[in-house]
């Protein structure tokens, strides 16, 4: 498949950082794991991957701003473009040797995400999306699932982490949903949950209290695959609120109907 110059830059950076993560996955015991807060792990793998991504993206597009989970905000001279990067989404999975983690790169122009790349080096699955041009998994065009009966749907959620978010509310949400869906999942890497919705593997996904780097690339992935993405209110912006709900238009609507009243 012929990528645009922009996607090429993002894919190259993701693949190089992916090789670094894969090397580190083989030597988890040497990774100097530390805690940023309760249940909030970071390792040398996260930091190395982010530095590589910063180096490659900065070299290819000098002046763009860069927001990364580990390095924070780095201002650029070009105020309209910002990379939004999670060098390792699913650190807990990674540190346990569970192959559900990814590099997530979004590009924001003004207030709009215009491109996203999500790469899982463990199984070499590469998701790309560009505004108006569709979403792809390893060169195959993606389309969200078409199911319109919630009791036929497989839906995933995220759970709040210790010290963050409302645990009681999360349990209420799951209780409300589990009797209505065909299957329930919790994978632990938000970018891949969103990518799975884009790929039609999951019919829906929601999670509260996420950060822009968890959502930026996945959000455009779902939209370019024909899905609907919002916050819990149904028409709010996940990048602003940190809450995300997605699926095809029908599933998204059903999820909002159930989740929105519970939050009050
Ligand atoms: P991370 O692995 O990059 O930190 C899973 O529910 C999602 O929440 C993942 O995208 C994960 O991203 C993020 N996450 C995991 N632990 C977290 C914590 N303690 N605080 C905030 N986000 C966390
Ligand atoms: Ca983290
Ligand atoms: Ca993350
Ligand atoms: Ca991370």
Coordinates of C-alpha atoms and ligand atoms in Angstrom, one line a residue:
X1 CA 0.0 0.0 0.0
X2 CA 1.2 3.5 -0.8
X3 CA 1.1 5.7 2.3
X4 CA 1.1 9.5 2.2
X5 CA 4.3 11.1 3.2
X6 CA 2.8 11.9 6.6
X7 CA 1.7 8.4 7.4
X8 CA 5.1 7.1 6.2
X9 CA 6.8 9.3 8.8
X10 CA 4.5 8.0 11.5
X11 CA 4.8 4.3 10.5
X12 CA 8.6 4.4 10.3
X13 CA 8.8 6.0 13.8
X14 CA 6.3 3.5 15.2
X15 CA 8.1 0.5 13.7
X16 CA 11.5 1.6 15.1
X17 CA 10.1 2.3 18.6
X18 CA 8.3 -1.1 18.2
X19 CA 11.6 -2.9 17.7
X20 CA 12.9 -1.3 20.9
X21 CA 9.8 -2.4 22.8
X22 CA 10.1 -5.9 21.4
X23 CA 13.8 -6.1 22.5
X24 CA 12.8 -4.9 26.0
X25 CA 10.0 -7.4 26.2
X26 CA 12.6 -10.1 26.2
X27 CA 14.4 -8.6 29.2
X28 CA 11.7 -7.3 31.4
X29 CA 13.8 -8.0 34.5
X30 CA 16.3 -5.4 33.5
X31 CA 13.8 -2.6 32.9
X32 CA 14.0 -0.6 36.1
X33 CA 10.3 -0.4 36.7
X34 CA 9.2 2.4 38.9
X35 CA 5.9 3.8 40.1
X36 CA 4.6 7.3 39.1
X37 CA 1.7 6.9 41.5
X38 CA -0.5 4.0 42.8
X39 CA -0.6 1.2 40.2
X40 CA 1.0 3.6 37.7
X41 CA 4.1 1.9 36.4
X42 CA 6.7 3.2 34.1
X43 CA 9.8 1.5 32.9
X44 CA 12.9 2.1 30.8
X45 CA 11.0 0.6 27.9
X46 CA 8.4 3.4 27.9
X47 CA 11.1 6.1 28.2
X48 CA 13.4 4.7 25.5
X49 CA 10.5 4.3 23.1
X50 CA 9.3 7.9 23.7
X51 CA 12.8 9.3 23.1
X52 CA 13.0 7.4 19.8
X53 CA 9.6 8.7 18.7
X54 CA 10.5 12.2 19.6
X55 CA 13.8 12.0 17.7
X56 CA 12.2 10.6 14.6
X57 CA 9.1 12.8 14.5
X58 CA 11.0 15.9 15.3
X59 CA 13.6 15.2 12.5
X60 CA 10.8 14.5 9.9
X61 CA 8.6 17.5 10.9
X62 CA 10.9 20.0 12.7
X63 CA 8.9 22.5 14.8
X64 CA 5.8 20.5 15.5
X65 CA 4.9 20.4 19.2
X66 CA 5.1 17.1 21.0
X67 CA 2.9 15.8 23.9
X68 CA 4.1 12.5 25.2
X69 CA 3.0 10.6 28.3
X70 CA 6.5 10.3 29.8
X71 CA 8.1 13.6 28.6
X72 CA 5.2 15.9 28.9
X73 CA 4.6 18.8 26.5
X74 CA 7.5 20.1 24.3
X75 CA 6.6 23.3 22.6
X76 CA 7.5 23.7 18.9
X77 CA 7.8 26.8 16.7
X78 CA 4.8 25.5 14.6
X79 CA 1.9 26.2 17.0
X80 CA -0.8 24.6 14.8
X81 CA 0.6 21.0 14.8
X82 CA 1.2 18.7 17.8
X83 CA 2.1 15.0 18.0
X84 CA 0.2 13.3 20.7
X85 CA 2.1 10.1 21.7
X86 CA 1.9 7.2 24.0
X87 CA 5.1 5.3 23.5
X88 CA 3.8 2.2 25.3
X89 CA 0.1 2.0 25.9
X90 CA -0.6 -1.0 28.1
X91 CA 2.5 -0.9 30.3
X92 CA 1.0 -3.3 32.8
X93 CA 0.3 -5.9 30.1
X94 CA 3.8 -5.4 28.8
X95 CA 5.4 -5.9 32.2
X96 CA 3.5 -9.1 32.6
X97 CA 4.4 -10.4 29.2
X98 CA 0.8 -10.1 27.9
X99 CA 1.1 -9.2 24.2
X100 CA -1.7 -6.5 24.3
X101 CA 0.2 -3.2 24.1
X102 CA 0.9 -0.6 21.5
X103 CA 2.6 2.6 20.4
X104 CA 0.0 5.2 19.7
X105 CA 0.8 8.4 17.6
X106 CA -1.8 11.0 16.8
X107 CA -1.3 14.2 14.9
X108 CA -3.4 17.2 15.9
X109 CA -3.8 20.2 13.5
X110 CA -5.4 23.2 15.3
X111 CA -8.2 21.3 17.2
X112 CA -8.6 18.3 14.9
X113 CA -6.8 15.0 14.9
X114 CA -5.8 14.5 11.2
X115 CA -3.8 11.2 11.4
X116 CA -3.3 8.3 13.7
X117 CA -1.0 5.2 13.8
X118 CA -1.3 2.4 16.4
X119 CA 1.2 -0.4 16.3
X120 CA 1.4 -3.5 18.4
X121 CA 4.9 -4.9 17.8
X122 CA 4.1 -8.2 19.6
X123 CA 1.9 -9.4 16.7
X124 CA 3.0 -6.8 14.1
X125 CA -0.5 -5.3 13.7
X126 CA -0.3 -1.8 12.3
X127 CA -3.3 0.4 12.2
X128 CA -3.3 3.7 10.3
X129 CA -5.9 6.4 9.7
X130 CA -5.9 9.7 7.9
X131 CA -8.7 12.2 7.9
X132 CA -11.0 11.6 5.0
X133 CA -8.9 8.7 3.7
X134 CA -10.1 5.8 5.8
X135 CA -8.6 3.4 8.4
X136 CA -6.5 0.3 7.7
X137 CA -5.1 -2.7 9.5
X138 CA -2.0 -4.0 7.7
X139 CA -3.3 -2.5 4.5
X140 CA -6.8 -3.9 4.8
X141 CA -9.6 -1.3 4.9
X142 CA -11.4 -1.2 8.2
X143 CA -15.1 -0.9 8.9
X144 CA -16.8 -1.0 12.3
X145 CA -19.1 -4.0 12.9
X146 CA -22.7 -3.6 11.8
X147 CA -24.6 -5.3 14.6
X148 CA -27.7 -3.6 15.8
X149 CA -28.8 -5.9 18.7
X150 CA -26.9 -5.2 21.9
X151 CA -27.4 -8.8 23.0
X152 CA -25.3 -9.9 19.9
X153 CA -22.5 -7.5 20.7
X154 CA -19.1 -7.9 22.3
X155 CA -18.2 -4.8 24.3
X156 CA -15.1 -3.8 26.2
X157 CA -14.5 -1.3 28.9
X158 CA -11.6 0.1 31.0
X159 CA -11.6 0.2 34.7
X160 CA -10.4 3.1 36.8
X161 CA -6.9 2.7 38.3
X162 CA -6.2 2.8 42.0
X163 CA -6.6 6.4 43.2
X164 CA -8.1 7.6 39.9
X165 CA -11.7 7.7 39.0
X166 CA -14.9 6.4 40.6
X167 CA -14.6 2.7 41.2
X168 CA -18.2 2.4 42.4
X169 CA -19.5 4.0 39.2
X170 CA -17.4 1.6 37.1
X171 CA -19.0 -1.4 38.8
X172 CA -22.5 0.0 38.3
X173 CA -21.8 0.6 34.6
X174 CA -20.5 -3.0 34.2
X175 CA -23.5 -4.4 36.1
X176 CA -25.8 -2.5 33.9
X177 CA -24.2 -3.7 30.7
X178 CA -23.2 -7.3 31.5
X179 CA -26.8 -8.6 31.3
X180 CA -27.4 -6.8 28.0
X181 CA -24.4 -7.9 25.9
X182 CA -23.3 -11.2 24.4
X183 CA -19.7 -10.8 25.7
X184 CA -17.8 -8.5 28.0
X185 CA -14.0 -7.8 27.8
X186 CA -11.3 -5.8 29.6
X187 CA -8.0 -5.8 27.7
X188 CA -6.0 -2.9 29.4
X189 CA -4.7 -0.9 26.4
X190 CA -7.1 1.8 25.4
X191 CA -5.5 2.5 22.1
X192 CA -6.0 -1.1 21.0
X193 CA -9.5 -1.2 22.4
X194 CA -10.3 1.7 20.0
X195 CA -8.5 0.0 17.2
X196 CA -10.4 -3.2 17.8
X197 CA -13.7 -1.2 17.5
X198 CA -12.4 0.2 14.2
X199 CA -11.6 -3.3 13.0
X200 CA -15.0 -4.6 13.9
X201 CA -13.6 -7.0 16.5
X202 CA -15.3 -5.2 19.3
X203 CA -18.8 -3.8 18.8
X204 CA -18.3 -1.1 21.4
X205 CA -15.9 0.3 24.0
X206 CA -16.0 2.8 26.8
X207 CA -13.6 4.1 29.4
X208 CA -13.4 7.0 31.8
X209 CA -10.5 9.2 32.9
X210 CA -8.2 8.6 29.9
X211 CA -5.5 11.0 28.7
X212 CA -5.1 12.5 25.3
X213 CA -2.3 10.1 24.3
X214 CA -4.6 7.1 25.0
X215 CA -7.3 8.4 22.7
X216 CA -5.9 10.6 19.9
X217 CA -4.9 8.0 17.4
X218 CA -7.8 5.6 18.3
X219 CA -10.4 8.2 17.9
X220 CA -9.6 8.9 14.3
X221 CA -9.2 5.2 13.7
X222 CA -12.8 4.6 14.8
X223 CA -14.2 7.6 12.9
X224 CA -12.4 6.7 9.7
X225 CA -13.8 3.2 10.0
X226 CA -17.3 4.7 10.0
X227 CA -17.9 4.5 13.8
X228 CA -19.1 7.1 16.3
X229 CA -16.9 8.4 19.2
X230 CA -17.8 10.8 21.9
X231 CA -17.6 11.4 25.6
X232 CA -20.2 10.1 28.0
X233 CA -22.7 12.9 27.2
X234 CA -23.0 11.7 23.6
X235 CA -21.7 14.7 21.8
X236 CA -18.8 15.9 23.9
X237 CA -15.1 15.6 22.9
X238 CA -13.1 12.7 24.5
X239 CA -9.9 14.7 24.1
X240 CA -11.4 17.4 26.4
X241 CA -13.2 15.2 28.9
X242 CA -11.0 12.1 29.0
X243 CA -14.1 9.9 28.8
X244 CA -14.7 7.9 25.6
X245 CA -17.6 5.9 24.3
X246 CA -17.6 4.3 20.8
X247 CA -19.1 1.8 18.4
X248 CA -21.2 1.9 15.3
X249 CA -23.9 4.7 15.4
X250 CA -26.4 2.3 17.0
X251 CA -24.2 0.7 19.6
X252 CA -22.8 4.1 20.5
X253 CA -26.3 5.4 21.1
X254 CA -27.2 2.4 23.2
X255 CA -24.1 2.7 25.3
X256 CA -24.8 6.4 25.9
X257 CA -28.4 5.7 26.9
X258 CA -27.2 3.3 29.6
X259 CA -24.0 5.1 30.7
X260 CA -25.1 8.7 30.8
X261 CA -27.8 8.5 33.5
X262 CA -25.5 6.5 35.7
X263 CA -22.9 9.3 35.9
X264 CA -25.4 11.7 37.6
Ligands
LIG1 P1 -0.7 3.1 30.0 O1 -0.4 1.7 30.0 O2 0.0 3.9 28.9 O3 -0.5 3.8 31.3 C1 -6.2 1.0 30.5 O4 -7.3 1.1 31.3 C2 -5.6 2.3 30.1 O5 -5.3 3.2 31.2 C3 -4.3 2.2 29.3 O6 -4.5 2.9 28.2 C4 -3.3 2.6 30.3 O7 -2.2 3.3 29.6 C5 -4.0 3.5 31.2 N1 -3.4 3.5 32.6 C6 -2.9 2.4 33.2 N2 -2.6 2.6 34.5 C7 -2.9 3.9 34.7 C8 -2.9 4.8 35.8 N3 -2.4 4.4 37.0 N4 -3.3 6.0 35.7 C9 -3.8 6.5 34.5 N5 -3.9 5.7 33.4 C10 -3.5 4.4 33.5
LIG2 CA1 1.4 5.0 31.9
LIG3 CA1 -1.8 4.9 27.8
LIG4 CA1 1.9 4.7 28.3

